[in-house]
Coordinates of C-alpha atoms in Angstrom, one line a residue:
Chain A
M286 CA -22.7 -1.5 -25.9
I287 CA -18.9 -1.0 -25.8
R288 CA -17.2 0.9 -28.6
T289 CA -13.7 2.1 -28.7
E290 CA -12.6 4.5 -31.5
E291 CA -8.9 4.4 -32.3
I292 CA -7.8 4.5 -28.7
S293 CA -4.1 4.8 -28.0
F294 CA -2.0 4.6 -24.9
R295 CA 1.7 4.6 -24.3
V296 CA 3.7 3.4 -21.3
G297 CA 7.5 3.2 -21.6
T298 CA 8.3 1.7 -25.0
F299 CA 4.9 -0.1 -25.2
Q300 CA 2.1 1.4 -27.2
L301 CA -1.5 0.5 -27.6
Q302 CA -2.1 1.6 -31.1
R303 CA -5.4 3.1 -32.5
L304 CA -7.5 0.2 -31.2
S305 CA -11.1 0.1 -32.3
I306 CA -13.5 -2.5 -31.1
N307 CA -17.3 -2.9 -31.1
I308 CA -18.9 -5.2 -28.6
A309 CA -22.6 -5.8 -28.7
K310 CA -24.9 -5.8 -25.7
G311 CA -24.9 -9.2 -23.9
E312 CA -22.0 -10.4 -25.9
Y313 CA -19.2 -12.6 -24.3
F314 CA -16.1 -11.2 -26.0
V315 CA -12.7 -12.8 -25.5
L316 CA -9.6 -10.7 -26.0
L317 CA -6.7 -13.0 -26.8
G318 CA -3.0 -12.4 -27.1
P319 CA 0.3 -13.4 -25.8
P320 CA 1.6 -12.0 -22.5
G321 CA 2.7 -8.4 -22.9
S322 CA 0.4 -7.8 -25.9
G323 CA -1.5 -5.0 -24.0
K324 CA -4.7 -6.9 -23.0
T325 CA -4.6 -5.8 -19.4
I326 CA -3.8 -2.2 -20.4
F327 CA -6.8 -2.2 -22.7
L328 CA -9.1 -3.3 -19.9
E329 CA -7.6 -0.7 -17.6
C330 CA -8.2 2.0 -20.3
L331 CA -11.8 0.8 -20.5
C332 CA -12.2 1.1 -16.7
G333 CA -10.7 4.5 -16.6
L334 CA -7.7 3.3 -14.6
K335 CA -5.4 4.5 -17.4
K336 CA -6.0 7.7 -19.3
I337 CA -5.8 7.2 -23.0
Y338 CA -4.0 9.9 -24.9
S339 CA -6.1 9.7 -28.0
G340 CA -9.3 8.2 -29.2
R341 CA -12.8 7.8 -27.7
I342 CA -14.6 5.2 -25.5
Y343 CA -18.4 4.8 -25.6
I344 CA -20.5 2.7 -23.3
D345 CA -24.2 2.3 -24.1
G346 CA -23.8 5.2 -26.7
R347 CA -22.5 7.6 -24.0
Q348 CA -18.9 8.9 -24.3
V349 CA -17.0 7.9 -21.1
T350 CA -13.5 8.7 -22.3
N351 CA -13.0 11.3 -19.5
L352 CA -15.2 9.8 -16.8
E353 CA -13.7 8.6 -13.5
P354 CA -13.7 4.8 -13.0
R355 CA -16.5 5.0 -10.5
A356 CA -18.8 6.7 -12.9
R357 CA -18.5 4.1 -15.7
G358 CA -20.6 1.4 -14.2
I359 CA -18.1 -1.4 -15.0
G360 CA -17.5 -4.5 -12.9
Y361 CA -13.8 -5.3 -13.0
V362 CA -12.0 -8.5 -11.8
P363 CA -8.3 -7.9 -12.1
Q364 CA -5.7 -10.6 -12.6
D365 CA -4.9 -12.2 -9.2
Y366 CA -8.2 -10.8 -8.1
A367 CA -6.7 -8.1 -5.8
L368 CA -9.0 -9.0 -2.9
F369 CA -8.6 -6.6 0.1
P370 CA -6.5 -8.7 2.5
H371 CA -7.6 -6.7 5.6
L372 CA -11.3 -7.7 5.1
T373 CA -13.2 -10.9 5.2
A374 CA -14.8 -12.4 2.0
E375 CA -18.2 -10.9 3.0
Q376 CA -16.7 -7.4 3.7
N377 CA -14.9 -7.6 0.3
I378 CA -18.2 -8.4 -1.5
A379 CA -20.0 -5.7 0.4
F380 CA -17.3 -3.1 -0.2
G381 CA -18.9 -1.4 -3.2
L382 CA -22.3 -1.3 -1.5
R383 CA -20.9 0.3 1.6
V384 CA -19.1 2.9 -0.6
H385 CA -22.4 3.6 -2.2
S386 CA -24.0 4.0 1.3
Y387 CA -26.5 1.2 0.9
Q388 CA -28.6 0.5 4.0
H389 CA -27.3 -2.4 6.1
K390 CA -30.2 -4.7 5.4
E391 CA -30.0 -4.1 1.7
T392 CA -26.3 -4.7 1.7
Q393 CA -26.8 -8.0 3.6
A394 CA -29.5 -9.1 1.2
R395 CA -27.5 -8.3 -1.9
V396 CA -24.4 -10.0 -0.6
A397 CA -26.4 -13.1 0.3
E398 CA -28.0 -13.1 -3.1
T399 CA -24.7 -12.8 -4.9
A400 CA -23.1 -15.4 -2.7
E401 CA -25.9 -17.7 -3.5
L402 CA -25.5 -17.1 -7.2
L403 CA -21.8 -18.1 -7.0
D404 CA -22.3 -20.7 -4.4
I405 CA -19.9 -19.1 -1.9
R406 CA -22.1 -18.6 1.2
R407 CA -19.8 -20.8 3.3
L408 CA -16.9 -18.6 2.5
L409 CA -18.4 -15.3 3.7
S410 CA -16.8 -15.3 7.1
R411 CA -13.4 -16.4 5.9
R412 CA -10.3 -14.2 5.7
I413 CA -8.8 -13.8 2.3
H414 CA -5.4 -15.4 3.1
G415 CA -7.1 -18.7 3.8
L416 CA -9.0 -19.0 0.5
S417 CA -7.9 -21.2 -2.4
G418 CA -7.4 -19.8 -5.9
G419 CA -10.8 -20.8 -7.1
E420 CA -12.5 -19.4 -4.0
K421 CA -10.7 -16.1 -4.4
Q422 CA -11.8 -16.0 -8.0
R423 CA -15.4 -16.4 -7.0
V424 CA -15.3 -13.9 -4.2
A425 CA -13.7 -11.3 -6.6
L426 CA -16.4 -12.0 -9.1
A427 CA -19.1 -11.6 -6.4
R428 CA -17.5 -8.3 -5.4
A429 CA -17.8 -7.0 -9.0
L430 CA -21.3 -8.5 -9.6
V431 CA -22.9 -7.2 -6.4
L432 CA -23.1 -3.7 -7.8
Q433 CA -25.1 -5.1 -10.7
P434 CA -23.0 -3.7 -13.5
K435 CA -24.0 -3.9 -17.1
I436 CA -20.5 -4.6 -18.2
L437 CA -18.0 -7.1 -16.7
L438 CA -14.3 -7.0 -17.4
L439 CA -12.4 -10.2 -16.5
D440 CA -8.6 -10.1 -16.6
E441 CA -7.3 -13.6 -16.9
P442 CA -10.0 -14.8 -14.5
V443 CA -9.0 -18.5 -14.5
C444 CA -5.2 -18.4 -15.2
A445 CA -4.4 -19.2 -11.5
L446 CA -6.5 -22.3 -11.5
D447 CA -5.7 -25.9 -12.5
E448 CA -6.8 -27.2 -15.9
V449 CA -9.9 -29.1 -14.7
T450 CA -11.1 -26.3 -12.5
R451 CA -10.4 -23.8 -15.3
Q452 CA -12.8 -25.5 -17.7
E453 CA -15.4 -25.8 -14.9
V454 CA -15.2 -22.2 -13.9
C455 CA -15.3 -21.0 -17.6
V456 CA -18.6 -22.9 -18.0
Q457 CA -19.9 -21.2 -14.8
L458 CA -18.8 -17.8 -16.0
L459 CA -20.7 -18.3 -19.3
D460 CA -23.7 -19.5 -17.4
I461 CA -23.7 -16.4 -15.1
Q462 CA -23.1 -14.1 -18.0
R463 CA -26.1 -15.5 -19.9
R464 CA -28.3 -15.4 -16.8
L465 CA -27.5 -11.8 -16.0
G466 CA -27.2 -10.7 -19.6
L467 CA -23.9 -9.0 -19.0
T468 CA -21.7 -7.6 -21.7
T469 CA -18.4 -9.3 -20.9
I470 CA -14.8 -8.9 -22.0
H471 CA -12.7 -11.8 -20.9
V472 CA -8.9 -11.4 -21.4
S473 CA -6.9 -14.5 -21.8
H474 CA -3.9 -16.0 -23.6
N475 CA -5.5 -19.4 -23.7
L476 CA -7.3 -20.5 -26.8
E477 CA -9.2 -23.3 -25.0
E478 CA -10.8 -20.8 -22.7
A479 CA -12.0 -18.8 -25.6
F480 CA -13.5 -21.8 -27.3
T481 CA -15.5 -22.5 -24.1
V482 CA -17.0 -19.1 -23.6
A483 CA -16.6 -16.7 -26.5
D484 CA -19.3 -15.4 -28.8
R485 CA -16.6 -13.4 -30.6
A486 CA -12.9 -12.8 -30.0
A487 CA -10.1 -10.5 -31.0
I488 CA -6.4 -11.1 -31.1
L489 CA -4.0 -8.5 -29.9
N490 CA -0.3 -8.4 -30.4
A491 CA 2.2 -5.8 -29.4
G492 CA -0.6 -3.3 -28.8
I493 CA -2.1 -3.8 -32.3
L494 CA -5.4 -5.4 -32.9
Q495 CA -4.7 -8.2 -35.4
Q496 CA -8.2 -9.5 -36.1
A497 CA -11.6 -9.7 -34.5
G498 CA -14.6 -11.9 -35.2
P499 CA -16.2 -15.2 -34.4
L500 CA -13.7 -17.8 -33.4
D501 CA -14.6 -20.0 -36.4
E502 CA -13.8 -17.1 -38.7
L503 CA -10.4 -16.5 -36.9
L504 CA -9.7 -20.1 -37.3
A505 CA -10.8 -20.5 -40.9
K506 CA -9.6 -17.1 -42.3
P507 CA -6.7 -15.8 -40.3
N508 CA -5.6 -12.5 -41.8
S509 CA -1.9 -12.7 -40.8
K510 CA 0.7 -15.2 -40.0
F511 CA 0.5 -14.2 -36.3
V512 CA -3.2 -14.9 -36.1
A513 CA -2.7 -18.2 -37.9
R514 CA 0.0 -19.1 -35.5
F515 CA -2.0 -18.1 -32.5
M516 CA -4.9 -20.2 -33.8
R517 CA -2.5 -23.0 -34.5
R518 CA -3.2 -23.1 -38.2
E519 CA 0.1 -22.0 -39.5
K520 CA 0.5 -24.9 -41.9
N521 CA -2.8 -24.3 -43.7
L522 CA -2.5 -20.6 -44.3
P523 CA -5.1 -19.4 -46.8
Y524 CA -3.1 -16.3 -47.5
R525 CA 0.3 -15.5 -49.0
D526 CA 2.9 -14.4 -46.5
N527 CA 5.5 -12.2 -48.3
T528 CA 7.2 -10.9 -45.2
N529 CA 10.3 -13.2 -45.5
H530 CA 11.0 -12.2 -49.1
K531 CA 11.4 -8.5 -48.5
K532 CA 14.9 -7.0 -48.6
Chain B
M271 CA 16.4 -24.4 20.3
K272 CA 12.7 -24.4 19.7
T273 CA 11.8 -24.7 16.0
A274 CA 8.6 -23.8 14.4
M275 CA 6.5 -26.7 12.9
N276 CA 6.5 -25.1 9.4
T277 CA 10.3 -24.8 8.9
P278 CA 11.8 -27.1 6.3
V279 CA 14.0 -30.1 7.2
R280 CA 17.5 -28.6 7.8
G281 CA 20.9 -30.0 7.2
W282 CA 24.1 -29.1 9.1
R283 CA 24.9 -26.2 6.7
D284 CA 21.5 -24.7 7.4
R285 CA 22.1 -25.1 11.1
I286 CA 25.4 -23.3 10.9
F287 CA 23.8 -20.5 9.0
S288 CA 21.0 -20.2 11.6
A289 CA 23.5 -20.3 14.4
A290 CA 25.6 -17.6 12.8
T291 CA 22.7 -15.2 12.5
L292 CA 21.6 -15.9 16.0
F293 CA 25.1 -15.3 17.2
F294 CA 24.9 -11.7 16.1
V295 CA 21.5 -11.3 17.8
S296 CA 23.0 -12.7 21.0
V297 CA 26.1 -10.5 21.0
F298 CA 24.1 -7.4 20.4
I299 CA 21.5 -8.2 23.1
I300 CA 24.1 -9.2 25.6
F301 CA 26.1 -6.0 24.9
V302 CA 23.0 -3.8 25.5
L303 CA 21.9 -5.7 28.6
T304 CA 25.5 -5.5 30.0
L305 CA 25.4 -1.8 29.7
I306 CA 22.1 -1.5 31.5
V307 CA 23.2 -4.0 34.2
T308 CA 26.4 -2.0 34.7
D309 CA 24.2 1.1 35.3
I310 CA 22.0 -0.8 37.8
F311 CA 25.1 -1.9 39.8
Y312 CA 26.5 1.5 39.9
V313 CA 23.3 3.2 41.2
D314 CA 22.7 3.1 45.0
K315 CA 19.4 3.3 46.9
E316 CA 19.9 6.9 47.9
A317 CA 20.1 8.0 44.3
V318 CA 17.0 6.1 43.4
K319 CA 15.2 7.7 46.4
E320 CA 16.3 11.1 45.3
V321 CA 15.1 10.5 41.8
L322 CA 11.7 9.3 42.9
K323 CA 11.2 12.1 45.4
S324 CA 12.5 15.0 43.4
P325 CA 9.6 17.2 42.0
F326 CA 11.9 18.5 39.4
I327 CA 12.7 15.1 38.0
R328 CA 9.0 14.1 38.1
H329 CA 8.4 17.3 36.1
A330 CA 11.1 16.5 33.7
L331 CA 9.7 13.0 33.2
W332 CA 6.2 14.4 32.6
M333 CA 7.7 17.0 30.2
S334 CA 9.6 14.3 28.3
I335 CA 6.4 12.2 27.9
W336 CA 4.0 14.9 26.8
T337 CA 6.3 16.7 24.5
S338 CA 7.5 13.5 22.8
L339 CA 4.0 12.3 22.3
T340 CA 2.8 15.6 20.9
A341 CA 5.8 15.8 18.6
T342 CA 5.0 12.2 17.4
L343 CA 1.4 13.0 16.8
I344 CA 2.3 16.1 14.8
A345 CA 4.9 14.1 12.9
L346 CA 2.4 11.4 12.0
F347 CA -0.1 14.1 10.9
F348 CA 2.5 15.2 8.4
A349 CA 3.9 11.7 7.6
V350 CA 0.7 10.1 6.4
P351 CA -0.1 12.5 3.6
M352 CA 3.5 13.2 2.8
G353 CA 4.4 9.5 2.6
Y354 CA 1.4 8.8 0.4
A355 CA 2.2 11.7 -2.0
L356 CA 5.9 10.8 -2.2
S357 CA 5.0 7.1 -2.8
R358 CA 2.2 7.7 -5.4
F359 CA 2.8 10.9 -7.2
R360 CA 5.6 12.0 -9.5
F361 CA 6.0 15.8 -9.6
P362 CA 8.8 18.2 -10.6
G363 CA 11.5 18.0 -7.9
H364 CA 10.2 14.7 -6.5
I365 CA 13.7 13.3 -6.0
L366 CA 14.9 16.5 -4.3
A367 CA 11.8 16.4 -2.0
D368 CA 12.4 12.8 -1.2
A369 CA 16.1 13.6 -0.3
I370 CA 15.1 16.6 1.8
V371 CA 12.8 14.4 3.9
D372 CA 15.9 12.4 5.0
L373 CA 18.0 15.5 5.7
P374 CA 17.1 15.9 9.4
I375 CA 18.1 12.3 10.0
V376 CA 21.7 13.0 8.9
F377 CA 21.9 16.5 10.4
P378 CA 24.3 16.6 13.4
P379 CA 21.8 17.1 16.3
L380 CA 23.5 20.3 17.4
V381 CA 23.0 21.8 13.9
A382 CA 19.3 21.3 14.1
G383 CA 19.1 23.2 17.4
L384 CA 21.4 25.9 16.2
T385 CA 19.5 26.4 12.9
L386 CA 16.2 26.7 14.9
L387 CA 17.8 29.2 17.2
V388 CA 19.1 31.3 14.4
F389 CA 15.8 31.1 12.5
F390 CA 13.6 32.2 15.4
S391 CA 16.1 34.8 16.9
L392 CA 17.7 36.4 13.9
T393 CA 15.5 36.1 10.9
A394 CA 12.5 38.3 10.1
P395 CA 10.0 35.4 9.6
G396 CA 11.1 33.8 12.8
R397 CA 10.9 37.0 14.8
W398 CA 7.5 37.7 13.3
I399 CA 6.2 34.3 14.5
Q400 CA 7.7 34.9 18.0
E401 CA 7.0 38.6 18.5
D402 CA 4.0 39.5 16.3
L403 CA 2.1 36.2 16.5
G404 CA 3.2 35.7 20.0
I405 CA 4.0 32.0 19.5
E406 CA 7.3 31.7 21.4
F407 CA 9.5 28.7 20.9
V408 CA 13.0 29.8 22.1
F409 CA 13.6 28.6 25.7
Q410 CA 9.9 27.6 25.9
P411 CA 8.3 24.2 26.3
K412 CA 6.7 24.6 22.8
G413 CA 10.3 24.8 21.6
I414 CA 10.9 21.3 22.9
V415 CA 8.1 19.9 20.8
L416 CA 9.4 21.8 17.7
C417 CA 12.9 20.5 18.2
Q418 CA 11.6 16.9 18.6
F419 CA 9.5 17.3 15.6
V420 CA 12.3 18.6 13.4
A421 CA 14.7 15.9 14.6
A422 CA 12.2 13.0 14.5
A423 CA 9.6 13.6 11.8
S424 CA 11.8 12.2 9.0
F425 CA 11.5 8.7 10.6
A426 CA 7.7 8.9 10.5
I427 CA 7.6 10.2 6.9
R428 CA 10.2 7.7 5.6
S429 CA 8.3 4.8 7.3
A430 CA 5.0 6.0 5.9
K431 CA 6.5 6.3 2.4
T432 CA 8.0 2.8 2.6
V433 CA 4.8 1.2 3.8
F434 CA 2.7 3.0 1.1
D435 CA 5.2 1.8 -1.5
D436 CA 4.5 -1.8 -0.3
V437 CA 0.7 -1.4 -0.6
D438 CA -0.1 -2.8 -4.1
R439 CA -1.8 -0.1 -6.2
R440 CA -4.2 -2.6 -7.7
Y441 CA -6.1 -2.6 -4.4
E442 CA -6.8 1.1 -4.8
N443 CA -7.5 0.7 -8.5
V444 CA -10.2 -2.0 -7.8
A445 CA -11.6 0.3 -5.1
L446 CA -11.9 3.1 -7.7
T447 CA -14.0 0.8 -10.0
L448 CA -16.2 -0.1 -7.0
G449 CA -17.3 3.5 -6.5
C450 CA -14.5 5.1 -4.5
T451 CA -13.0 8.5 -5.0
Q452 CA -9.2 8.6 -4.6
W453 CA -9.7 9.8 -1.0
A454 CA -12.2 7.0 -0.2
S455 CA -9.9 4.4 -1.7
F456 CA -7.0 5.8 0.4
R457 CA -9.1 5.8 3.6
R458 CA -10.9 2.5 3.1
V459 CA -8.1 0.4 1.5
C460 CA -4.6 2.0 1.5
L461 CA -4.6 3.4 5.1
P462 CA -5.8 0.2 6.8
L463 CA -3.2 -1.8 4.9
A464 CA -0.5 0.6 5.9
R465 CA -1.6 0.9 9.5
N466 CA 1.0 -1.3 11.1
G467 CA 3.9 0.3 9.2
I468 CA 2.7 3.8 10.2
I469 CA 2.5 2.8 13.8
A470 CA 6.0 1.3 13.6
G471 CA 7.2 4.6 12.2
G472 CA 5.4 6.3 15.1
I473 CA 7.4 4.2 17.6
L474 CA 10.7 5.2 15.9
T475 CA 9.7 8.8 15.9
W476 CA 8.6 8.8 19.5
A477 CA 11.8 6.9 20.6
R478 CA 13.9 9.5 18.8
A479 CA 11.9 12.4 20.3
F480 CA 11.9 11.0 23.8
G481 CA 15.7 10.6 24.1
L482 CA 16.6 13.9 22.2
F483 CA 19.2 15.9 23.8
G484 CA 21.6 18.0 21.7
P485 CA 19.2 20.4 19.9
L486 CA 17.2 21.0 23.1
M487 CA 20.3 22.2 25.0
I488 CA 20.8 24.9 22.4
F489 CA 17.3 25.8 21.4
V490 CA 15.4 25.6 24.7
G491 CA 18.1 25.1 27.3
S492 CA 17.4 23.1 30.5
F493 CA 15.7 25.3 33.0
R494 CA 14.5 23.5 36.2
G495 CA 10.8 23.0 36.3
R496 CA 10.3 24.7 32.9
T497 CA 12.2 23.3 29.9
E498 CA 13.9 20.4 31.5
V499 CA 13.4 16.9 30.1
L500 CA 14.9 13.6 31.3
S501 CA 17.8 13.6 28.8
T502 CA 18.9 17.2 29.7
T503 CA 18.5 16.4 33.4
I504 CA 20.9 13.5 33.0
F505 CA 23.4 15.9 31.5
L506 CA 22.9 18.5 34.3
E507 CA 23.3 16.0 37.1
Q508 CA 26.5 14.4 35.7
S509 CA 28.0 17.9 35.0
V510 CA 27.7 18.7 38.7
G511 CA 29.1 15.4 39.8
N512 CA 25.9 13.5 40.7
L513 CA 26.8 10.5 38.6
E514 CA 24.6 8.1 40.6
V515 CA 21.6 10.3 40.3
A516 CA 22.3 10.8 36.6
L517 CA 22.4 7.0 36.1
A518 CA 19.3 6.5 38.1
I519 CA 17.5 9.0 35.8
A520 CA 19.0 7.2 32.8
L521 CA 17.5 3.9 34.1
L522 CA 14.1 5.6 34.5
L523 CA 14.3 6.8 30.9
I524 CA 15.2 3.4 29.7
F525 CA 12.5 1.8 31.7
V526 CA 9.8 4.2 30.4
A527 CA 11.0 3.7 26.8
L528 CA 11.0 -0.1 27.2
I529 CA 7.5 -0.2 28.6
A530 CA 6.2 2.1 25.9
V531 CA 7.8 0.3 23.0
I532 CA 6.7 -3.2 24.2
S533 CA 3.1 -2.0 24.9
I534 CA 2.8 -0.4 21.5
R535 CA 4.1 -3.5 19.8
L536 CA 1.7 -5.7 21.7
V537 CA -1.2 -3.4 20.9
G538 CA -0.1 -3.0 17.3
G539 CA 0.1 -6.7 16.6
S540 CA 2.8 -9.1 15.4
A541 CA 3.3 -7.2 12.1
L542 CA 5.0 -4.4 14.0
V543 CA 7.7 -6.7 15.3
K544 CA 8.7 -7.3 11.6
L545 CA 9.8 -3.7 11.3

């Protein structure tokens, strides 16, 4: 469903280096990594918000490397949600439909249906400034889902929430993803989140993909000290680390 | 002093700090009001009657209003795309272009008038515009608008750039993923978010254009019933010794400006007051 072939991107001194990932249709894929590892940039490259300088991106077998963001059919929920502050929750959700010139009735029906799915009907008339973090997160998700994308990109979707809500929302995200059959990339720096939702995961550090696979595999067979450390298995490394003995 | 409910509990140091800031507000307001009140006391009834009755002064008032509004609209027409381009795009010469935008603000006013006069009277392109195209500016009402535009547009452009800088690009990025072209994301997201700042820039531009004097005297002169605006009328009246009349016109100018600025702020909402 989503395939990247050695994509590279540079901004200042940071570089996303020849990143290749394959994500199957309907898969819930979690991209893990410490802050500043390039996770958000990777999502923005997939969306077309950043132009890669080498490599190729395929969605559903079609090359989209040079397509505009609007032509890629991707639903995107950025970190901090970026809800339009001059619109109500309902207007935010209906935004994409209005841009695509949907009829008023169909717009209303689709907004109502999506609001029902996410249990946010009571929020529709509210202004964005008055919403809590969790409410904003669901409105932003609704805004992305209302266009019925096949792919959903979530950038740290629960990082602004408290721990209890975070777990709850992760379960809801997984439930929605399964119901709608969405191919999802969920970016996070939190391992617990990944264990709640991920079919597979990848670990990114300093713009380099360290390892990708099912979480059990990452846990059992980390291929580097960094992955082991990230998976908190440093003491039981099944590999020999020679980096400290080099001169 | 009335305090808002959402202010934190304050100690005596905080109160001194608040009092110090308010002290400066009070001094400035009192100073400005004193100047206006001085004018009011100096003006007699006869002068006010003369100002209200004179068709030339009514013409100058009308001229001041329509030329300054036209100049402001033209300035905003340039300011919105220019402010957006300077805020969002990096191009060769970006820093130079950004600096040139501010140049008319630091121009001595007379230089602006003189430069326009030289351009339209002595250079080939200027004379081509005036003579061949028949668009006359020198000593013409159109010249007032042009002068005001040159002197005031920088305020609109600078305000627009600043407000576009403040609009988070992520909003536009999300709009792009929701199906917008760059134009649509600008129109549907960026422009509404920048609206109040642009209006505030418009107020500054209009205020500058409305009270402009120096460049007008050089470029369009002050011909009664033709190119006379309130600011030049004040100069003419005081130069022939009619100080009371000049002050009465000045009060009229202040009154019109005050009404306009307050009404635009009320219409534009509280966000405008922040600027």
